[in-house]
PDB file of C-alpha atoms in Angstrom:
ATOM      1  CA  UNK A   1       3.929-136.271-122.955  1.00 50.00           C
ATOM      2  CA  UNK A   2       0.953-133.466-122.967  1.00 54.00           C
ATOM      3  CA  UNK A   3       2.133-132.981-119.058  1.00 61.00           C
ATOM      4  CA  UNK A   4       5.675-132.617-119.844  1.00 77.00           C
ATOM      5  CA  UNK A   5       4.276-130.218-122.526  1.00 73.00           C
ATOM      6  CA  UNK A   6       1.566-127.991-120.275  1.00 76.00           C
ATOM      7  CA  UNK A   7       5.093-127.875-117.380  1.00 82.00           C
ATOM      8  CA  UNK A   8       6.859-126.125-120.963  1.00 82.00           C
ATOM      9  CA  UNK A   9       4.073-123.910-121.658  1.00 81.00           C
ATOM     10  CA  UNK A  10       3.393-122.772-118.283  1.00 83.00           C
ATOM     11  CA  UNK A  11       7.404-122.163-117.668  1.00 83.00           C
ATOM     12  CA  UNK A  12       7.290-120.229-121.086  1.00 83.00           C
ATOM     13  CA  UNK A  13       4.390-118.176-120.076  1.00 83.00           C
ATOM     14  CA  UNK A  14       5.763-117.090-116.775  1.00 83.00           C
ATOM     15  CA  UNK A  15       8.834-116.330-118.159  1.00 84.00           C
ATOM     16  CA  UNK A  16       7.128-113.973-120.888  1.00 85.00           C
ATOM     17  CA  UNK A  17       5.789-111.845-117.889  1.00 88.00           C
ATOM     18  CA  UNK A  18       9.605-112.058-116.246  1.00 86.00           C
ATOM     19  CA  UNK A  19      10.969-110.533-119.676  1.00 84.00           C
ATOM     20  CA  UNK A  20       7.872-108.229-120.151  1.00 86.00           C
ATOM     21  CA  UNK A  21       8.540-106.978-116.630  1.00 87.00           C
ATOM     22  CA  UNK A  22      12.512-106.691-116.689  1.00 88.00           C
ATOM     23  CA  UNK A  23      11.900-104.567-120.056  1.00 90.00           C
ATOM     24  CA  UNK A  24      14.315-107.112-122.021  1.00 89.00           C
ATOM     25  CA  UNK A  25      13.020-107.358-125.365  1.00 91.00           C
ATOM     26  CA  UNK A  26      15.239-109.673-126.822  1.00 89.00           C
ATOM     27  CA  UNK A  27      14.133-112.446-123.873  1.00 89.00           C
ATOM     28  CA  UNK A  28      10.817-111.593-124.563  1.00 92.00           C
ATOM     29  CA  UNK A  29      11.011-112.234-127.949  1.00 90.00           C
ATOM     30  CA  UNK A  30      13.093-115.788-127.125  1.00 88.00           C
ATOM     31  CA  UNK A  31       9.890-116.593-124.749  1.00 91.00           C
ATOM     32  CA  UNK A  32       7.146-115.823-127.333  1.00 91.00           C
ATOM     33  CA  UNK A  33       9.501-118.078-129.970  1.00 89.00           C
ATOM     34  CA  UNK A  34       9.914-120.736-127.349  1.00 87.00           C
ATOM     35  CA  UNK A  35       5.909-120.518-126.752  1.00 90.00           C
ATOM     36  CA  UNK A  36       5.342-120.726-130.602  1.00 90.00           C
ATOM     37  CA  UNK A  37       6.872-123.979-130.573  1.00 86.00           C
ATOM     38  CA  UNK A  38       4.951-125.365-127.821  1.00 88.00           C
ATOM     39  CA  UNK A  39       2.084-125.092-129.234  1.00 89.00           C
ATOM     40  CA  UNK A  40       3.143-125.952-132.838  1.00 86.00           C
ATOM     41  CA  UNK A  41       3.932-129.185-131.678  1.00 84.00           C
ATOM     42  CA  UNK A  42       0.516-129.259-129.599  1.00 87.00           C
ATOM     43  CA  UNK A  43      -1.122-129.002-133.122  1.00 88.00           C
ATOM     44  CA  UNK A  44      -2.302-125.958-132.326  1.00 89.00           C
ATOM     45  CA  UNK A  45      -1.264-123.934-135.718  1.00 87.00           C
ATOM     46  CA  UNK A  46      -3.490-121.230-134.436  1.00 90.00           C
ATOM     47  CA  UNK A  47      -2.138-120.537-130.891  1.00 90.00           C
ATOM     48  CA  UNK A  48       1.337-121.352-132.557  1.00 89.00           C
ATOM     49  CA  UNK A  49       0.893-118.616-135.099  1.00 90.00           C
ATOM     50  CA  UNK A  50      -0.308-115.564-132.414  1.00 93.00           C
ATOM     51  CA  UNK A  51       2.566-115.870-130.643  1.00 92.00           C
ATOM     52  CA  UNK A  52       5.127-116.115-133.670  1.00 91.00           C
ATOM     53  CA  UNK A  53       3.016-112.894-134.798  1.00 92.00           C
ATOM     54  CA  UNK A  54       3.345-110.994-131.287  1.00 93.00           C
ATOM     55  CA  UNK A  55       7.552-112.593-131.573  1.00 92.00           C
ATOM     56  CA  UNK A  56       7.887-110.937-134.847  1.00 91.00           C
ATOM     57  CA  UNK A  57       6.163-107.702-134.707  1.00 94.00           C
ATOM     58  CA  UNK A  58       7.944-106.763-131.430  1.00 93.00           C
ATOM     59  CA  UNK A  59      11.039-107.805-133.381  1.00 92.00           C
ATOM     60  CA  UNK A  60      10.605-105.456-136.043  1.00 91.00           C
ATOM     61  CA  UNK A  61       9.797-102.840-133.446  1.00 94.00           C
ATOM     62  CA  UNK A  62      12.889-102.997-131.599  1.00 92.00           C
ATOM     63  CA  UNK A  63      15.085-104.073-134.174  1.00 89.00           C
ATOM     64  CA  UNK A  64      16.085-107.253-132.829  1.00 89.00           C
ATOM     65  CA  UNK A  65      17.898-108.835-135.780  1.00 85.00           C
ATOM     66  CA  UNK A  66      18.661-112.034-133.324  1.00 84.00           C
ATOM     67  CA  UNK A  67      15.321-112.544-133.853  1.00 89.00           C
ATOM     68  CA  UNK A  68      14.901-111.597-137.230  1.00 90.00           C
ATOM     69  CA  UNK A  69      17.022-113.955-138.946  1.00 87.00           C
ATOM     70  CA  UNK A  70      14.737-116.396-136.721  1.00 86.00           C
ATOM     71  CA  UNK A  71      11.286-115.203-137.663  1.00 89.00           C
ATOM     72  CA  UNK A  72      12.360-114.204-141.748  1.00 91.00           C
ATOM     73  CA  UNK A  73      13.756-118.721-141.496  1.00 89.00           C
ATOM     74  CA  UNK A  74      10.573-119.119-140.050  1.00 88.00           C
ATOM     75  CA  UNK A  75       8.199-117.818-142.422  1.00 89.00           C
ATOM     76  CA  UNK A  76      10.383-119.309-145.251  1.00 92.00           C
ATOM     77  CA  UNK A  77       9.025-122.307-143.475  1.00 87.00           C
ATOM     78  CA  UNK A  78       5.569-121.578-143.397  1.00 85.00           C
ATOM     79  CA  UNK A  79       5.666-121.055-147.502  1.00 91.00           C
ATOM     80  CA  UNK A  80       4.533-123.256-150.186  1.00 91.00           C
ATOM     81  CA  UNK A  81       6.497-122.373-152.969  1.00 95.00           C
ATOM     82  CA  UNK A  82      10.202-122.434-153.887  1.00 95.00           C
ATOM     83  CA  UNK A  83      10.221-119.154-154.844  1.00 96.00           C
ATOM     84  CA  UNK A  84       8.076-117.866-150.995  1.00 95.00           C
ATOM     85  CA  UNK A  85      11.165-120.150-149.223  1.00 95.00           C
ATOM     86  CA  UNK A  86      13.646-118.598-151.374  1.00 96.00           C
ATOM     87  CA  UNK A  87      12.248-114.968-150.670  1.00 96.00           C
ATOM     88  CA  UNK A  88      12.662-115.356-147.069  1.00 94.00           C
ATOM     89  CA  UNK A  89      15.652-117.218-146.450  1.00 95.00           C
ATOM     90  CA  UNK A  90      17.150-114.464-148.750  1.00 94.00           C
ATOM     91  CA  UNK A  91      16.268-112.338-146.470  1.00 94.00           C
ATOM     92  CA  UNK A  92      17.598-113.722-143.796  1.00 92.00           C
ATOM     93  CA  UNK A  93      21.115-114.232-144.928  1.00 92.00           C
ATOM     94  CA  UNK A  94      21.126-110.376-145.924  1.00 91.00           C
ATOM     95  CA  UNK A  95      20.638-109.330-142.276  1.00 89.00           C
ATOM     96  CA  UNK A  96      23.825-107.503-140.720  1.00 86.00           C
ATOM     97  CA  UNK A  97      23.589-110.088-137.574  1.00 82.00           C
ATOM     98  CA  UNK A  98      23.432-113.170-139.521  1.00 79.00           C
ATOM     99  CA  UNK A  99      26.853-111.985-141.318  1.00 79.00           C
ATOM    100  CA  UNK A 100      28.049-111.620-138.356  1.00 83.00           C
ATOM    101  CA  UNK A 101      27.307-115.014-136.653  1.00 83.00           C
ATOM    102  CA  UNK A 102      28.905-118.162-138.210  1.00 85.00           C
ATOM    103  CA  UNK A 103      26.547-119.907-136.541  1.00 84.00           C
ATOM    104  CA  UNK A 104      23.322-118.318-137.591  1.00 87.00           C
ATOM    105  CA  UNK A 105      24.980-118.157-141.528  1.00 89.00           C
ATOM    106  CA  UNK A 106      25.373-121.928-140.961  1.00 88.00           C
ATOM    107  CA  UNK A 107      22.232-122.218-140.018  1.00 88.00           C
ATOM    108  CA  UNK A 108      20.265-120.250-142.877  1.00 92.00           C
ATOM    109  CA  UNK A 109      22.522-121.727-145.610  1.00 93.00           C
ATOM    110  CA  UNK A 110      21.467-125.045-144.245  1.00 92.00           C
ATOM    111  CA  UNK A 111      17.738-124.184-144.474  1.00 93.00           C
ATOM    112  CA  UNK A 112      18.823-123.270-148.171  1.00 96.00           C
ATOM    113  CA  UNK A 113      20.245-126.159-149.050  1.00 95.00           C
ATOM    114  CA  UNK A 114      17.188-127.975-147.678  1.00 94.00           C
ATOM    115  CA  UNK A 115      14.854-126.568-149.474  1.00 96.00           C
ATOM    116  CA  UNK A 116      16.699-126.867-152.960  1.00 96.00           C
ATOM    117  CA  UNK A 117      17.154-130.200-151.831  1.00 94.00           C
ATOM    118  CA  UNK A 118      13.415-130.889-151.463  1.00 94.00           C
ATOM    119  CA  UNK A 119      12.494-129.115-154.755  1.00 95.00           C
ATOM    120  CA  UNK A 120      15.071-131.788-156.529  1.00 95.00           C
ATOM    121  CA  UNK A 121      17.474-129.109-157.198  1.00 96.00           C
ATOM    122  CA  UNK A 122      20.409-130.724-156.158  1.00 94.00           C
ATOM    123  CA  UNK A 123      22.968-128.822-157.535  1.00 95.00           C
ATOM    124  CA  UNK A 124      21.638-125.662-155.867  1.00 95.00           C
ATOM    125  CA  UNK A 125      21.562-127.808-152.856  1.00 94.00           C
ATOM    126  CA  UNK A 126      25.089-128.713-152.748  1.00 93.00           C
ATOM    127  CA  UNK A 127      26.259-125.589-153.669  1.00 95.00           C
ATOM    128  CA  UNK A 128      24.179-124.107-150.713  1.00 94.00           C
ATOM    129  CA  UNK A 129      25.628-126.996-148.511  1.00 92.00           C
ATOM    130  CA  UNK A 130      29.141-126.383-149.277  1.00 90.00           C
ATOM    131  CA  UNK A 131      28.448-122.616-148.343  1.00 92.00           C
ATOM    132  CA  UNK A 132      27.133-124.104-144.495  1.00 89.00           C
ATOM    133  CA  UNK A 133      30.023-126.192-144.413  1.00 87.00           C
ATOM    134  CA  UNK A 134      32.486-123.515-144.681  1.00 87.00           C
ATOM    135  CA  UNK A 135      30.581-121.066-142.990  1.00 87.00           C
ATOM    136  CA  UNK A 136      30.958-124.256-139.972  1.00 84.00           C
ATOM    137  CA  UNK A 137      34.244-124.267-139.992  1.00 83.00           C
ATOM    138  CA  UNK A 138      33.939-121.095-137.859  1.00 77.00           C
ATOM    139  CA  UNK A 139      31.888-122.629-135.150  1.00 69.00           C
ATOM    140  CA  UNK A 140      31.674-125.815-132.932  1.00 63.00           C
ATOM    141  CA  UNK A 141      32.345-129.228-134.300  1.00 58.00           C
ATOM    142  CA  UNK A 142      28.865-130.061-133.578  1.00 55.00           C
ATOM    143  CA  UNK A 143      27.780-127.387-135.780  1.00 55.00           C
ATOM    144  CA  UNK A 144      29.190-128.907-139.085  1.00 54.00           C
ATOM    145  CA  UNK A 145      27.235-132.742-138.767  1.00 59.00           C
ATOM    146  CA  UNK A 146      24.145-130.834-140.403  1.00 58.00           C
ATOM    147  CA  UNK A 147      26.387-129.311-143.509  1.00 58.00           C
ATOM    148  CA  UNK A 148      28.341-132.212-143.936  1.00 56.00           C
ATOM    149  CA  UNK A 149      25.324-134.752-143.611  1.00 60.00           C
ATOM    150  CA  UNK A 150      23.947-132.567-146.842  1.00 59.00           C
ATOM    151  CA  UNK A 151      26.957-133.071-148.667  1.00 61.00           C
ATOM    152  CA  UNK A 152      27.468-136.878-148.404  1.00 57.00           C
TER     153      UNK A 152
END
């Protein structure tokens, strides 16, 4: 597993210098996410959080609201409290690209639903999850198993 893991980080790292040299921030940013999550599930929260901070801060420099939506879902993650999810995941669904992407509004209403869900607030949650599930309807099939899995 670890090798499998090391052949991932190694790949990502290389192709962080590939981005870095072609100038193409938005792959960059992909890489340094991609490398976040190698080490996150390393168990390395450490590592993991550099390279989300180096992902994010060259978002916000650029403007990369691809990435945004990503990092704003991301720190909702990283939050304790209902109200820290809440703040960021709100954030998220206010960015021009995420209104703009069925699947990324599918995606954050989701993560909404999810975390009503988990604070027992389930009528929140479903109305969150009925949001995802007709924000779905406006991408792949595959897309609407998470939505629809909330609602049952």
């Amino acid at each position: 597993m670890y090798q499998s893991i090391n052949l991932k980080k190694l790949y990502f790292l290389n192709a962080v210098k590939f981005s870095q040299a072609g100038k193409d921030d938005l792959f960059t940013c992909y890489e340094l996410g991609n490398l976040k999550s190698v080490y996150y599930n390393l168990h390395k929260p450490d590592s993991s959080n550099y390279y989300f901070l180096k992902e994010f801060k060259l978002a916000v420099k650029k403007n990369l609201e691809q990435i945004l939506q990503d990092a704003f879902n991301d720190l909702a993650s990283r939050q304790t409290s209902l109200a820290g999810k809440l703040k960021y995941l709100n954030i998220a669904l206010n960015l021009p690209f995420t209104k703009l992407s069925p699947s990324t509004l599918t995606y954050i209403f989701n993560n909404v639903s999810r975390t009503y869900l988990e604070a027992g607030r389930t009528d929140s949650a479903l109305f969150y999850a009925n949001k995802a599930y007709r924000a779905s309807m406006r991408t792949l099939y595959t897309q609407r198993i998470g939505p629809a899995y909330l609602l049952s």
